[in-house]
Coordinates of C-alpha atoms (C1' of nucleotides) in Angstrom, one line a residue:
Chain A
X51 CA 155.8 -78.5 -14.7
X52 CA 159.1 -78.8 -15.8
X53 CA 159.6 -78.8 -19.8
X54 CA 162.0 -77.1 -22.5
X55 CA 160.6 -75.4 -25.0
X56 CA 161.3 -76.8 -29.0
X57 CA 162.6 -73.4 -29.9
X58 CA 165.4 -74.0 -27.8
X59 CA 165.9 -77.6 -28.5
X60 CA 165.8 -77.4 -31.9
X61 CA 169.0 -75.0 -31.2
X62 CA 170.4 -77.1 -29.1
X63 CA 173.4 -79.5 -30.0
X64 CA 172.1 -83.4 -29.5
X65 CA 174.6 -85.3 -26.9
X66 CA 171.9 -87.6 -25.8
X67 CA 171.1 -85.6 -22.8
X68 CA 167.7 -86.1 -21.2
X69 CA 164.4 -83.4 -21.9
X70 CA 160.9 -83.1 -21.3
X71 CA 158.8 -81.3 -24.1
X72 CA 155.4 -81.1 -24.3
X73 CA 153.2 -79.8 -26.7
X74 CA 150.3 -80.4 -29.1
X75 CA 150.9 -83.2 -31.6
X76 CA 150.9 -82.4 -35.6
X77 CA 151.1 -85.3 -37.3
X78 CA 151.5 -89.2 -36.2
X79 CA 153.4 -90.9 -39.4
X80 CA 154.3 -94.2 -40.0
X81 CA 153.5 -95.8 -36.4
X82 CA 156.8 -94.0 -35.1
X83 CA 157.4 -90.6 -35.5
X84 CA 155.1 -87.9 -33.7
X85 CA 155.9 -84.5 -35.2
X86 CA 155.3 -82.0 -32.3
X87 CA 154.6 -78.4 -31.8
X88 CA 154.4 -76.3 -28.6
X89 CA 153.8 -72.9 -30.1
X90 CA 157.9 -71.5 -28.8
X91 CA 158.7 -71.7 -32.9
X92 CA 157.0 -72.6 -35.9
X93 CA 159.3 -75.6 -36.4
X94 CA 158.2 -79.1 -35.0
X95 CA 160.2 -81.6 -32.8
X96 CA 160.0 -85.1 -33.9
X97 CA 159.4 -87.4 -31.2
X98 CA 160.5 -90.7 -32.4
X99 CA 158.4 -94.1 -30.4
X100 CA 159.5 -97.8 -30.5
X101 CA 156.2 -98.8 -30.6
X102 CA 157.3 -102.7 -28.0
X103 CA 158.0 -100.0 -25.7
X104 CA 154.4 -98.2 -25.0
X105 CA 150.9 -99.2 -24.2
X106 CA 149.2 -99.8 -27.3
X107 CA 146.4 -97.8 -26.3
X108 CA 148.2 -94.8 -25.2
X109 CA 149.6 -95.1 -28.8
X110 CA 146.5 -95.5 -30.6
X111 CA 145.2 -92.2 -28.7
X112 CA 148.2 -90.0 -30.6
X113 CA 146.1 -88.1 -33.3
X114 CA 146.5 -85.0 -34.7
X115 CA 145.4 -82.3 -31.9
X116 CA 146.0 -84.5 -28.9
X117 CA 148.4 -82.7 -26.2
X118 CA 151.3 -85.3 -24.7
X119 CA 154.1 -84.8 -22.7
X120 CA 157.2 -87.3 -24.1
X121 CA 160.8 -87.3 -22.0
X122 CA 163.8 -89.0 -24.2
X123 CA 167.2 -88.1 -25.0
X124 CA 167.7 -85.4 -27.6
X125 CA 169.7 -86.9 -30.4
X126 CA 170.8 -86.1 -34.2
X127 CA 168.3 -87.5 -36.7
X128 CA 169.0 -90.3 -38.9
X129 CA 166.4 -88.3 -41.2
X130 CA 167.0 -86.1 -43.6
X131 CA 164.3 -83.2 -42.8
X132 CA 165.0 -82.3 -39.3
X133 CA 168.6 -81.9 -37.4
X134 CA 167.9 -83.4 -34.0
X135 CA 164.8 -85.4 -32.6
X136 CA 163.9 -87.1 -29.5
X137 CA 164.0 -90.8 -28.8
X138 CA 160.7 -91.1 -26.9
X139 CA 161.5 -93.0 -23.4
X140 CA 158.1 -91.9 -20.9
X141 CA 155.1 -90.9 -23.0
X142 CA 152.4 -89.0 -21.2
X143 CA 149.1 -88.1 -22.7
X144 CA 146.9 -84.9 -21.6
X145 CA 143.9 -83.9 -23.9
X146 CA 143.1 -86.6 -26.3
X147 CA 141.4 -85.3 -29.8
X148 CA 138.9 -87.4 -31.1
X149 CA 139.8 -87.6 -35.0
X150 CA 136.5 -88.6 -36.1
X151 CA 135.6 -84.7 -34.6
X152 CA 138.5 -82.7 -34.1
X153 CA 138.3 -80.2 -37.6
X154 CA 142.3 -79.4 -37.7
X155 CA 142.9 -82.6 -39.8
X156 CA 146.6 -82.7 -42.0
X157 CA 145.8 -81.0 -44.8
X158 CA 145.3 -77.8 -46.2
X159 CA 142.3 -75.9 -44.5
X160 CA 140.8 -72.6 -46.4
X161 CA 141.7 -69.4 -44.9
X162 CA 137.5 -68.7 -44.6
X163 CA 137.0 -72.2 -43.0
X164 CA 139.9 -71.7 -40.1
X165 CA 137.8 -68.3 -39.8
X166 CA 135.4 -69.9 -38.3
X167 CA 137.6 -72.6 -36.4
X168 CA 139.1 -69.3 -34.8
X169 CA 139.9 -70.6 -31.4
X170 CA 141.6 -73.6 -33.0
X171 CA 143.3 -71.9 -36.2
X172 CA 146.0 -70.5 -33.8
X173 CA 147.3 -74.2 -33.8
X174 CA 148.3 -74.2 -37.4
X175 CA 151.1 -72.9 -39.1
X176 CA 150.4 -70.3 -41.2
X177 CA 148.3 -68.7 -38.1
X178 CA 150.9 -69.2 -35.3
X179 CA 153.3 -67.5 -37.8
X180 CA 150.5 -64.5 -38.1
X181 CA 150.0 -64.0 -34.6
X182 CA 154.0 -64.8 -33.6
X183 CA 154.7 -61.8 -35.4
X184 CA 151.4 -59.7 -34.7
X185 CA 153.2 -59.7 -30.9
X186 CA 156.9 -59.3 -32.5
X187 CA 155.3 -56.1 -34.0
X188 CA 153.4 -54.8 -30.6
X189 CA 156.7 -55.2 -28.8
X190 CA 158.6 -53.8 -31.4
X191 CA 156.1 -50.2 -31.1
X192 CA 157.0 -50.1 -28.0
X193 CA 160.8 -50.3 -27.8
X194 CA 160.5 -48.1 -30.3
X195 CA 159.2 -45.4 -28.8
X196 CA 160.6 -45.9 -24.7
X197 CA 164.1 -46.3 -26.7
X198 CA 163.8 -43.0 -27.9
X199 CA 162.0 -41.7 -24.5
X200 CA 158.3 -41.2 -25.8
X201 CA 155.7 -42.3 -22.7
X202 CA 153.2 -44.7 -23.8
X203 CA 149.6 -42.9 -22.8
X204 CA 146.9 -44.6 -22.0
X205 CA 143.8 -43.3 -23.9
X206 CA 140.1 -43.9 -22.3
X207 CA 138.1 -46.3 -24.5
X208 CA 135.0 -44.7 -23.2
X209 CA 134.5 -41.2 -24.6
X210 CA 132.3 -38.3 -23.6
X211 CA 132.5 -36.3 -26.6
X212 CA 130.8 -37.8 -30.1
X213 CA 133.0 -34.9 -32.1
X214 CA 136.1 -36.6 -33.1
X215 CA 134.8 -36.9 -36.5
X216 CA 136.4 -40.5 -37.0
X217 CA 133.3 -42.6 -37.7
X218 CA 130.1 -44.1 -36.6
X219 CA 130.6 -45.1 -32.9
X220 CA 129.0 -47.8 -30.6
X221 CA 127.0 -46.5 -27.4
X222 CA 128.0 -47.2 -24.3
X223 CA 125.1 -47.1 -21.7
X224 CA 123.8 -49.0 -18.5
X225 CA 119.6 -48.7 -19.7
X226 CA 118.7 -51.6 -20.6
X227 CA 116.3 -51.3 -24.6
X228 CA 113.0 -49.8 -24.2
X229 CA 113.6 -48.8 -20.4
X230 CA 115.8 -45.6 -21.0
X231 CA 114.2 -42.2 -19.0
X232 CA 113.1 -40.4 -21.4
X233 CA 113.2 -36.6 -21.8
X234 CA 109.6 -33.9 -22.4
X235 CA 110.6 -34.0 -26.2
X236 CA 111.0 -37.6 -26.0
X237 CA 114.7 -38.4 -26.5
X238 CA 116.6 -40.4 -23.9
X239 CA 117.4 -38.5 -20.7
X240 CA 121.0 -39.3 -20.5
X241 CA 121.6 -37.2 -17.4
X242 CA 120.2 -40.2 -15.6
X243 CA 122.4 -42.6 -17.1
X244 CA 126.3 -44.2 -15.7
X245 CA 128.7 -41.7 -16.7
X246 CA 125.5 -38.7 -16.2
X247 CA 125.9 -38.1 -20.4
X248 CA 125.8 -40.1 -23.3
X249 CA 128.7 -41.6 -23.6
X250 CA 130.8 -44.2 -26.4
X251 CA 133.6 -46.0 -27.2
X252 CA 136.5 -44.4 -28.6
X253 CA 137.0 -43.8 -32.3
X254 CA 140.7 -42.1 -31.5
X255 CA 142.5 -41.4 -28.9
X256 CA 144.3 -38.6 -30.4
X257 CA 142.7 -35.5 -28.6
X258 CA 143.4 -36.9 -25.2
X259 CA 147.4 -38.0 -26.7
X260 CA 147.7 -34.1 -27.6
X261 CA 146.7 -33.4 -24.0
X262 CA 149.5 -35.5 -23.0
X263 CA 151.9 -34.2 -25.6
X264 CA 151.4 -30.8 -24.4
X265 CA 152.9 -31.8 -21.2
X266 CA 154.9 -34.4 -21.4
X267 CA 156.2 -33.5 -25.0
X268 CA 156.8 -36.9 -26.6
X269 CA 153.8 -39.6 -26.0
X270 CA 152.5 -42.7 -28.3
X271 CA 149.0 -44.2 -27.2
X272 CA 148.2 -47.7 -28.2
X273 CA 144.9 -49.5 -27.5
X274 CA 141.8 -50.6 -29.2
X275 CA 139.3 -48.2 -30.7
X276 CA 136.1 -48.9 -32.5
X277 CA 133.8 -48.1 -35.4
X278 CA 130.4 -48.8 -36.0
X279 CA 130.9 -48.2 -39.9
X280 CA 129.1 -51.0 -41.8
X281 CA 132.3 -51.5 -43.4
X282 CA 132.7 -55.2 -45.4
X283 CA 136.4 -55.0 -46.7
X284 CA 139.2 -56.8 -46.7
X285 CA 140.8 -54.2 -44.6
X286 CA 138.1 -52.6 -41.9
X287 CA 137.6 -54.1 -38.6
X288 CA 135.0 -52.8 -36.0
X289 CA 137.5 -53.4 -32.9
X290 CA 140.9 -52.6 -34.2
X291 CA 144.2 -51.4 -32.5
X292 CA 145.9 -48.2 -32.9
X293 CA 149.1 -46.7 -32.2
X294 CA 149.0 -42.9 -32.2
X295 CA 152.0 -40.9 -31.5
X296 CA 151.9 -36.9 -30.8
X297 CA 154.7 -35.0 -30.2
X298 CA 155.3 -31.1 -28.8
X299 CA 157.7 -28.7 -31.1
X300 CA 157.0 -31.2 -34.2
X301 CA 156.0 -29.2 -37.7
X302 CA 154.5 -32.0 -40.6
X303 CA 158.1 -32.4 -41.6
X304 CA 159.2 -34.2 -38.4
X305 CA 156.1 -36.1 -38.3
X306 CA 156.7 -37.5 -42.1
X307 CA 160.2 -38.3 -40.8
X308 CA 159.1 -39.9 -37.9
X309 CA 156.1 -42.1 -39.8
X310 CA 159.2 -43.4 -42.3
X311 CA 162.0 -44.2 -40.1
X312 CA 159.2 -45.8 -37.3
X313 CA 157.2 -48.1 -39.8
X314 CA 160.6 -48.9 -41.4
X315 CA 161.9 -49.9 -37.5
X316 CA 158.7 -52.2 -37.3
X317 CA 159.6 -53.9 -40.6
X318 CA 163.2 -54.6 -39.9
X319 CA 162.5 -55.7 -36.1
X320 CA 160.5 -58.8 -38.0
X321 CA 162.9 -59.4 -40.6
X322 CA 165.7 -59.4 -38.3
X323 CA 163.6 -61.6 -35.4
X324 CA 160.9 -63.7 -37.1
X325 CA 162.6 -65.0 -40.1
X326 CA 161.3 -68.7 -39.8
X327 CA 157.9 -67.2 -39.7
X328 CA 158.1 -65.3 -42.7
X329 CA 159.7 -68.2 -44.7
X330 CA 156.5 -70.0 -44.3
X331 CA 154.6 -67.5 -44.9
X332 CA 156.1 -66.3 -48.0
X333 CA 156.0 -70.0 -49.3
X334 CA 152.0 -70.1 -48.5
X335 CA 151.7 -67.2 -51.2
X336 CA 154.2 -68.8 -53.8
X337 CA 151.6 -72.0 -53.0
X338 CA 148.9 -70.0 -53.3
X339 CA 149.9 -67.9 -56.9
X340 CA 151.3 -70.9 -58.5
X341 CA 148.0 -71.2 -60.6
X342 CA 147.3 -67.5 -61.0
X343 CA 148.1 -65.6 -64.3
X344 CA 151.4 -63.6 -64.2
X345 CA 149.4 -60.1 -64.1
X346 CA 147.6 -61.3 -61.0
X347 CA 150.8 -62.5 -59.0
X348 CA 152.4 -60.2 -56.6
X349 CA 155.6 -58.2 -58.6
X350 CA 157.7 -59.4 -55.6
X351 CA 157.7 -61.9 -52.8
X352 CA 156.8 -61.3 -49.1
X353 CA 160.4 -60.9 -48.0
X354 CA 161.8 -59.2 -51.5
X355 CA 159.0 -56.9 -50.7
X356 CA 159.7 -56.0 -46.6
X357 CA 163.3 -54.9 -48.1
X358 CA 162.7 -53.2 -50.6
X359 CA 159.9 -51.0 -48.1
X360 CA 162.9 -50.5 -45.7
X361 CA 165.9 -49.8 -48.5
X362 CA 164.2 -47.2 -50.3
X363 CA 163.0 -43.3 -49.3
X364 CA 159.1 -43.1 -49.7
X365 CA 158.0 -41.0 -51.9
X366 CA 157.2 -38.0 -50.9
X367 CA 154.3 -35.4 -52.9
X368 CA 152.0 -32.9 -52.4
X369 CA 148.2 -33.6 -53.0
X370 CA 148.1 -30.9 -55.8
X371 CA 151.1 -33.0 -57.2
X372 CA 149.5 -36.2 -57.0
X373 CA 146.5 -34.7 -59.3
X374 CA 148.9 -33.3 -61.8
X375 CA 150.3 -36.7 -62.2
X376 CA 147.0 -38.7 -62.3
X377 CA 145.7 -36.2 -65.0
X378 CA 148.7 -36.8 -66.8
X379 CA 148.6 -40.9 -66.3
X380 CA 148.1 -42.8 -69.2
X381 CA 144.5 -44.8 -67.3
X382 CA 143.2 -41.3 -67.0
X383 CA 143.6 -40.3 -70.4
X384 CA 142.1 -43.2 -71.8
X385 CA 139.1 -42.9 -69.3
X386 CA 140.0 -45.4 -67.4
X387 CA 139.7 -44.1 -63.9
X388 CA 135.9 -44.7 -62.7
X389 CA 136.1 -41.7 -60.4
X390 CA 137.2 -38.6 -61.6
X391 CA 140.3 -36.6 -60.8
X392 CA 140.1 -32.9 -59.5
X393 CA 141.7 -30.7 -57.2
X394 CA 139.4 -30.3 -54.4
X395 CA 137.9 -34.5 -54.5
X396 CA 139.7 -36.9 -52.2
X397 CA 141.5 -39.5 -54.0
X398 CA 140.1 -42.8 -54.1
X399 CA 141.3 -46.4 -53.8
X400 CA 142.1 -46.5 -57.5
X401 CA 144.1 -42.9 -57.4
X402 CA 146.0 -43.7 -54.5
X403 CA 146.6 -47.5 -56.0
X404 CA 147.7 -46.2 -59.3
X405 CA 150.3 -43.8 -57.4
X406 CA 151.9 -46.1 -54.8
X407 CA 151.9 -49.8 -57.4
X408 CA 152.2 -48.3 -61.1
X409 CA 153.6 -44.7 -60.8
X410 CA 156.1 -44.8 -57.8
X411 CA 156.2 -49.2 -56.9
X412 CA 156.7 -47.9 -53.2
X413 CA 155.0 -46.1 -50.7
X414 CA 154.2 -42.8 -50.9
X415 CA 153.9 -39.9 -48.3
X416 CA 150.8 -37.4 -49.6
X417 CA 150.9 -34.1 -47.8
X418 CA 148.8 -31.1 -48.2
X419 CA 145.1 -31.7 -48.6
X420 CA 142.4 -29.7 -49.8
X421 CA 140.7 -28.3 -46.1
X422 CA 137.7 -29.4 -47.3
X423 CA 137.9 -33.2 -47.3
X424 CA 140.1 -33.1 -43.8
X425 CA 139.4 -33.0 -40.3
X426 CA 139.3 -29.5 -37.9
X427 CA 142.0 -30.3 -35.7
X428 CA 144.7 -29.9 -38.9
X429 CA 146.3 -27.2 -39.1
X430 CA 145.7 -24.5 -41.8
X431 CA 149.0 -23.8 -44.2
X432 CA 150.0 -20.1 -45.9
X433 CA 147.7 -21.0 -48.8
X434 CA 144.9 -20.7 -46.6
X435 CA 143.5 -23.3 -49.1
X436 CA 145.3 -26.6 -48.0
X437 CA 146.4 -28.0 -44.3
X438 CA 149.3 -30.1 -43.2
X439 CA 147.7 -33.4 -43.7
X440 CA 149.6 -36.6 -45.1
X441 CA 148.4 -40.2 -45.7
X442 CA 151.2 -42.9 -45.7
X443 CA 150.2 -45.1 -48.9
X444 CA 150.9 -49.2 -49.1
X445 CA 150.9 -51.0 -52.2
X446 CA 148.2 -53.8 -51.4
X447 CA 146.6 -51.8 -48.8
X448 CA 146.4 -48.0 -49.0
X449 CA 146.2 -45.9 -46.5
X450 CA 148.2 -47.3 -43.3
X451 CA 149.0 -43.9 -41.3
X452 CA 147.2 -40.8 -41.2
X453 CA 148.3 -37.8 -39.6
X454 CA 148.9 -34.3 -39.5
X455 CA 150.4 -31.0 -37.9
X456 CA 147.9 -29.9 -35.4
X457 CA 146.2 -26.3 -35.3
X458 CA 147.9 -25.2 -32.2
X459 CA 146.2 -21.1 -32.9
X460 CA 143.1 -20.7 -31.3
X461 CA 141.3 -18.5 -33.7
X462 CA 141.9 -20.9 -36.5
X463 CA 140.6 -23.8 -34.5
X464 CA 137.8 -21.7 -33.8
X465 CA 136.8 -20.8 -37.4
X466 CA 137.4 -24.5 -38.6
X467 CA 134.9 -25.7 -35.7
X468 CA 132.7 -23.2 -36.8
X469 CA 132.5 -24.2 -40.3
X470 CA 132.3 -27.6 -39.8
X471 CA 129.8 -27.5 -37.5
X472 CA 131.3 -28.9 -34.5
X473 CA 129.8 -27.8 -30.6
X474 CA 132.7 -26.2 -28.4
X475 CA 130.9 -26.9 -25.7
X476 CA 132.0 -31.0 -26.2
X477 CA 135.4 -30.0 -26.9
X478 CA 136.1 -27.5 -24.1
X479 CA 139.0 -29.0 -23.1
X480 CA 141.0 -29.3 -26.0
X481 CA 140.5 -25.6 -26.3
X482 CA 141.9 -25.1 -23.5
X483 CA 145.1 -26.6 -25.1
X484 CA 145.0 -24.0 -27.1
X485 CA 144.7 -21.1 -24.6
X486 CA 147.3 -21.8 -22.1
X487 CA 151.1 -22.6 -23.6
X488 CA 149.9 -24.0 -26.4
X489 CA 152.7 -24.9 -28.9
X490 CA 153.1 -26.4 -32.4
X491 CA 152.5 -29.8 -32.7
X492 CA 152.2 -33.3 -34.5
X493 CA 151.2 -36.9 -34.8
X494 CA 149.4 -39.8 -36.8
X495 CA 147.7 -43.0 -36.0
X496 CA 149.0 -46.3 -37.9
X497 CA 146.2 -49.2 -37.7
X498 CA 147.7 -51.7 -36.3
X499 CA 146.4 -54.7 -37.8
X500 CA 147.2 -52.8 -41.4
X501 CA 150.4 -53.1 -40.5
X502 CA 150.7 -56.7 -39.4
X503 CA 148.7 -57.5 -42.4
X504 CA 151.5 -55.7 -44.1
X505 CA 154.1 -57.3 -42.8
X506 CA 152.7 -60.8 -42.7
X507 CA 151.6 -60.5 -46.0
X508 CA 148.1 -62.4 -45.5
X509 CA 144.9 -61.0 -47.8
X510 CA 142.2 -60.3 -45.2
X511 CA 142.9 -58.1 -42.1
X512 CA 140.6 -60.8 -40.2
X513 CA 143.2 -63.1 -40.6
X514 CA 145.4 -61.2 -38.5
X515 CA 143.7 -60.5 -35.0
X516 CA 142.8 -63.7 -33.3
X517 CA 139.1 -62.7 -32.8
X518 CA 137.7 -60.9 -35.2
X519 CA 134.5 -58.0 -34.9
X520 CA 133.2 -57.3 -37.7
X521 CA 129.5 -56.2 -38.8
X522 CA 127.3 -59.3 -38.1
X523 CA 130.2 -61.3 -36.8
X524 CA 131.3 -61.7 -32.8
X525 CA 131.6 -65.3 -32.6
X526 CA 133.9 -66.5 -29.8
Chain B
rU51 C1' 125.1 -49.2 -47.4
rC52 C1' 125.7 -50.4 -52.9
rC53 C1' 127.5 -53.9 -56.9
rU54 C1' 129.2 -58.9 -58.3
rC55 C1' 129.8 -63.9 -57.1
rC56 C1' 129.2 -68.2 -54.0
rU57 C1' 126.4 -71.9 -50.6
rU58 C1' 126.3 -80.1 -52.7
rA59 C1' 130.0 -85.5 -47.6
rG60 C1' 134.2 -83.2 -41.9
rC61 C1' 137.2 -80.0 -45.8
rU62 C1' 138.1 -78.5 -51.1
rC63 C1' 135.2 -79.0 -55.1
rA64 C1' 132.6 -81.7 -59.8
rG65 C1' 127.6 -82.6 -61.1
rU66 C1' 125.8 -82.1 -68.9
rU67 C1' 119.7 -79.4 -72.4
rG68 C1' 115.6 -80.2 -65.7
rG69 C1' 115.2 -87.1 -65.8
rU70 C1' 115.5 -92.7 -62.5
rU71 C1' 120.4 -95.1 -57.3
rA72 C1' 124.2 -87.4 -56.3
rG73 C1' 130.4 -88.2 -57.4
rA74 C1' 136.0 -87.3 -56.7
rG75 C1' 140.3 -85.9 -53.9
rC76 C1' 141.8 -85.0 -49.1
rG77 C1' 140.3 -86.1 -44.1
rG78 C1' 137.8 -90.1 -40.8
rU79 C1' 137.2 -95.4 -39.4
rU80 C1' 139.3 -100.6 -39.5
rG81 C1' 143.6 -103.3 -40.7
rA82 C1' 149.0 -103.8 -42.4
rC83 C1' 153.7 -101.3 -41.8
rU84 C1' 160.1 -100.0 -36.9
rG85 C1' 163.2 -94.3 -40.6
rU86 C1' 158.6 -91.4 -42.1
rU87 C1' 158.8 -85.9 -44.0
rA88 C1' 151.3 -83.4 -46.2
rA89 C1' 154.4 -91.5 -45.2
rU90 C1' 152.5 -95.6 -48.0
rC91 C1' 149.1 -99.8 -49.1
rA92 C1' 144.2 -102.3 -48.6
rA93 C1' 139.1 -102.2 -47.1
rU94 C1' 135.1 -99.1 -45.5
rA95 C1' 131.5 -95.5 -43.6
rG96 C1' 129.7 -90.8 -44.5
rG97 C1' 124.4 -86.3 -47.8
rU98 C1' 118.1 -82.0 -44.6
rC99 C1' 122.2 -80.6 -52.2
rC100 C1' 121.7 -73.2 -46.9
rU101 C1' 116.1 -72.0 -45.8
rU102 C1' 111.2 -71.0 -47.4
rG103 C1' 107.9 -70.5 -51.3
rG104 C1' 106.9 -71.2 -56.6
rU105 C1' 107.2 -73.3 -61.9
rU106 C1' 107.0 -78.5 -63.7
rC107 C1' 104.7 -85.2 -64.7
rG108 C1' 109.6 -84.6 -62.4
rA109 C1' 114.2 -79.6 -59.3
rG110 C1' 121.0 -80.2 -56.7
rU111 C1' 119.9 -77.9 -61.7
rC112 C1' 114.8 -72.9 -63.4
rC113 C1' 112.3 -68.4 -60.8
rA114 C1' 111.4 -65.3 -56.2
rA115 C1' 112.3 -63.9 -51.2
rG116 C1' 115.4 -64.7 -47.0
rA117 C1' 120.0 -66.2 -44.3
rG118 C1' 125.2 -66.8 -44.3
rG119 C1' 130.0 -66.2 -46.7
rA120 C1' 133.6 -64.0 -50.2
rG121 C1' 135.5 -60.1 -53.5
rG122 C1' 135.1 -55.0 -55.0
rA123 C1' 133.2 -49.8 -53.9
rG124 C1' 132.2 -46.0 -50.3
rC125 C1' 133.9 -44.6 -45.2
rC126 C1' 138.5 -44.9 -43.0
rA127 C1' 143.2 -46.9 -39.9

RNA sequence: UCCUCCUUAGCUCAGUUGGUUAGAGCGGUUGACUGUUAAUCAAUAGGUCCUUGGUUCGAGUCCAAGAGGAGGAGCCA
C-alpha cells in the first residue's frame, strides 16, 4: 500500500501536490478537521473534510481510535496551529472504534490507568514519545560501540551455572509441577531433565562477555536478563535489558572513561535526534508539577537537565571519600540519615541520593569498595582491603551502571571464590580464562530501561518498556 | 519481603458526627455547527461504592481478613 508518512509531510513544502496518509485518528473537531497520527512523529496531520463531499455514515464512523486512509492535496493551513494540512478528497476507513468502548478517549489518562491499557497506551503521546526514544537509545548503543569497533556478543539467556551472584533467578525446566524424577535423598533429579542439569535464565551475561573479551578484545552484549527478586520499586523490573561492555587491556580507569563519554553519547544522540519528543515530554512534567510545592519540583527541566549531564565531568570519588563526606554532611550530623554511615556498610539510597542531588547536583562515579559488600569476580587493589569497583550515580534514580576491573590472577580469584563460598566446579570455565593468556581487564552493565527512564524523564521504569514483568504482573 | 497510603460512573475524583433517592468534571450517546486547536452549545444515559465476614435499628462511611494498585525501604541494573 502506497502512503507517505506525516513525518515527512509535515516537512514537506505544500504546492498542492497529491498524497496518501494513513494512520490512526486523534481527534474529530468541529465536523471538519480530523487530526491524524501514524506513529512516523509525534506531531499530527490535520486532515481537513467538506462534509457535502462524503457519505454521512463514513463520517459519523470517524472517532477517536478509528484507522482511515484520506488522499488530498497537501496545502498550507489557513490555521494558526499547524503549517500544512490536507484537504481530504477520497476518505477510506479501515478499523472502526466504537466510542462508547474504545478507553483512549481525548483527555488526559493516568499513567497507572494506560498501565493497564498497555497494548493501546502506545497510541498516545506521551507513550509514543517514550518508546520513540526507547529505540533512538537501542540504536544509539549500538553505533556506539560498531563505530568504535567493539562486536556486539550475544549472551545465552539460559544459564547453567546459579553462581553469578546477581539475584534470585527463574528456573528453566521441561518437568511439568509434581512430575519431576526425583533423586534417593528426594530432591529433583535434574540429570533427567532438557539441558541434563538445572538450568535458568540469565541474571548477567558478563562471564560469558569476558570470554569474548579475551578473544576478541573489545565486545558489548545487549539482551534481556531476569530476576526473580520480589522487588516493588519504581525502578526494578523482572525482565529488563542490559547492555554490558568488556574490554581486554582496560584497568578501572578506562572503564570510568568509557561509562562517562558512552552514557553522555546516548544522551546527546536523543537530544540531537528526538527533540519533538522531548518537548512533549518535558511539558507533561511542567503539567504535572504545576500544583506541587517548590521543594518537591525537579531543580531543572527534562532538557536543562540532559545538558547539563553531558556539559559537565562526573564526579569522580573513592568509596572511603564518599564516607568522609557523609560523616561530615550536615543531615548526618543532625541524625538525619536513617541508616548509619561507616566504612565497611554499603551506602544506601539516601547516602548515595545525598551525594549525587545535594552534595555534587550531578552524577557521580564511586570507585573502590570495601571487598566485603562486592562481587568475586572484582579485582583486588594494593590495599588488599578494597577492589576496583565503581557505581555510576543518577540524581532521580541511583545506581544506573555498575562495573569493575576484573580479577584476571588466578590465585586471587581463587581465594575470593573460596571465601565467598562459591563451587569452582560451576565456574570451570571462567577459570580457565584465567589460566591460559589471561590479561587485565574491564567492563560494566548499564540497565537499560534506567537509562531510557533517564532520558525520557518518566517516574516509573514500567512506563518505559512496552510490556512490563513485574512480581504478580504479566498481563499481555 | 517490610512499612505507609489508596480502591465510589468508562476515566479523574468529592461524599460532613454512621441516616432516607450516592454527586461533579472529563469522556460516551443524541442533536446543532463548514476554520477548529483538549472546539463550542443543548439534551441525555450511566453505579455489585474491590471481595468476604462482623458491629449496628441502619454501613460508601466503623472493625477484621483477603485481593488488586501506588509510593518508600531492602536487593540491585
Amino acid at each position: 500500500m502506497k502512503r507517505t508518512e506525516i513525518k515527512s509531510l509535515l516537512s514537506t513544502a505544500p504546492e498542492e501536490q497529491t498524497v496518501t496518509v494513513m494512520g490512526w485518528v486523534r481527534n474529530f473537531r468541529s465536523n471538519r478537521f480530523i487530526i491524524l497520527n501514524d506513529g512516523s512523529t509525534i506531531n499530527d496531520l490535520q486532515v481537513v473534510v467538506d462534509f457535502e463531499n462524503f457519505d454521512e455514515n463514513l463520517l459519523h464512523q470517524i472517532k477517536t481510535g478509528s484507522s482511515i486512509k484520506a488522499t488530498g492535496k497537501l496545502v498550507a493551513s489557513q490555521g494558526s496551529g499547524q503549517a500544512v494540512e490536507l484537504i481530504c478528497e477520497e476518505l477510506h476507513l479501515f478499523g472502526a472504534a466504537d466510542a462508547s468502548e474504545y478507553k483512549l478517549q481525548p483527555k488526559q489518562h493516568s499513567l497507572e490507568f494506560l498501565r493497564e491499557q498497555a497494548h493501546f497506551r502506545m497510541r498516545t503521546k506521551t507513550f509514543g514519545a517514550v518508546f520513540r526514544i526507547r529505540h533512538a537509545i537501542a540504536y544509539a548503543i549500538h553505533k556506539y560501540y560498531n563505530d568504535r569497533g567493539y562486536y556486539y556478543l550475544h549472551a545465552p539467556i539460559i544459564t547453567g551455572s546459579d553462581a553469578e551472584g546477581a539475584g534470585e533467578m527463574f528456573h528453566v525446566t521441561t518437568f511439568e509441577p509434581n512430575e519431576a524424577p526425583l533423586n534417593e535423598d528426594g530432591s529433583i533429579n535434574y540429570k533427567e531433565d532438557f539441558f541434563g542439569k538445572a538450568t535458568n535464565l540469565t541474571v548477567s551475561g558478563q562471564l560469558q562477555a569476558e570470554a569474548g573479551a579475551l578473544a576478541l578484545g573489545k565486545v558489548y552484549t545487549f539482551g534481556p536478563t531476569f530476576r526473580a527478586e520480589n522487588s516493588n520499586t519504581t525502578r526494578h523490573l523482572a525482565e529488563f535489558w542490559m547492555i554490558e561492555p568488556e574490554v581486554a587491556f582496560f584497568d578501572i580507569t578506562d572503564n570510568m572513561d568509557l561509562a562517562e563519554d558512552f552514557v553522555k553519547y546516548l544522551i546527546n544522540y536523543v537530544l540531537d535526534n528526538y527533540p519533538d519528543d522531548l518537548a512533549v515530554l518535558d511539558q507533561r512534567i511542567q503539567q504535572l508539577e504545576k500544583n506541587m510545592k517548590t521543594e518537591d519540583r525537579r531543580p531543572m527541566g527534562l532538557i536543562e537537565t540532559l545538558r547539563f549531564v553531558v556539559d559537565n565531568e562526573f564526579e569522580r570519588i573513592t568509596y572511603t571519600e564518599a564516607i568522609n563526606i557523609l560523616r561530615n554532611s550536615k543531615p548526618y550530623k543532625k541524625g538525619k540519615f536513617q541508616y548509619d554511615v561507616e566504612w565497611g556498610k554499603d551506602l544506601q539510597s539516601e547516602h548515595e541520593r545525598y551525594l549525587v542531588e545535594k552534595k555534587f547536583s550531578k552524577p557521580v562515579i564511586v570507585v573502590d569498595y570495601p571487598k566485603d559488600i562486592k562481587a568475586f569476580y572484582m579485582r583486588l587493589n594494593e590495599d588488599g582491603k578494597t577492589v576496583a569497583a565503581m557505581d555510576v550515580l543518577f540524581p532521580g534514580i541511583g545506581e544506573v551502571i555498575g562495573g569493575s576491573q576484573r580479577e584476571e590472577r588466578l590465585e586471587n580469584l581463587l581465594a575470593r571464590m573460596e571465601e565467598m563460598d562459591i563451587p569452582e566446579e560451576e565456574l570451570w570455565w571462567y577459570l580457565e580464562l584465567r589460566k591460559f593468556g589471561s590479561v587485565p581487564h574491564a567492563g560494566f552493565g548499564l540497565g537499560f530501561e534506567r537509562m531510557v527512564l533517564f532520558i525520557t524523564g518518566m517516574g516509573n521504569i514500567r512506563d518505559v518498556i512496552p510490556f512490563p514483568r513485574t512480581p504478580k504482573s504479566a498481563e499481555f
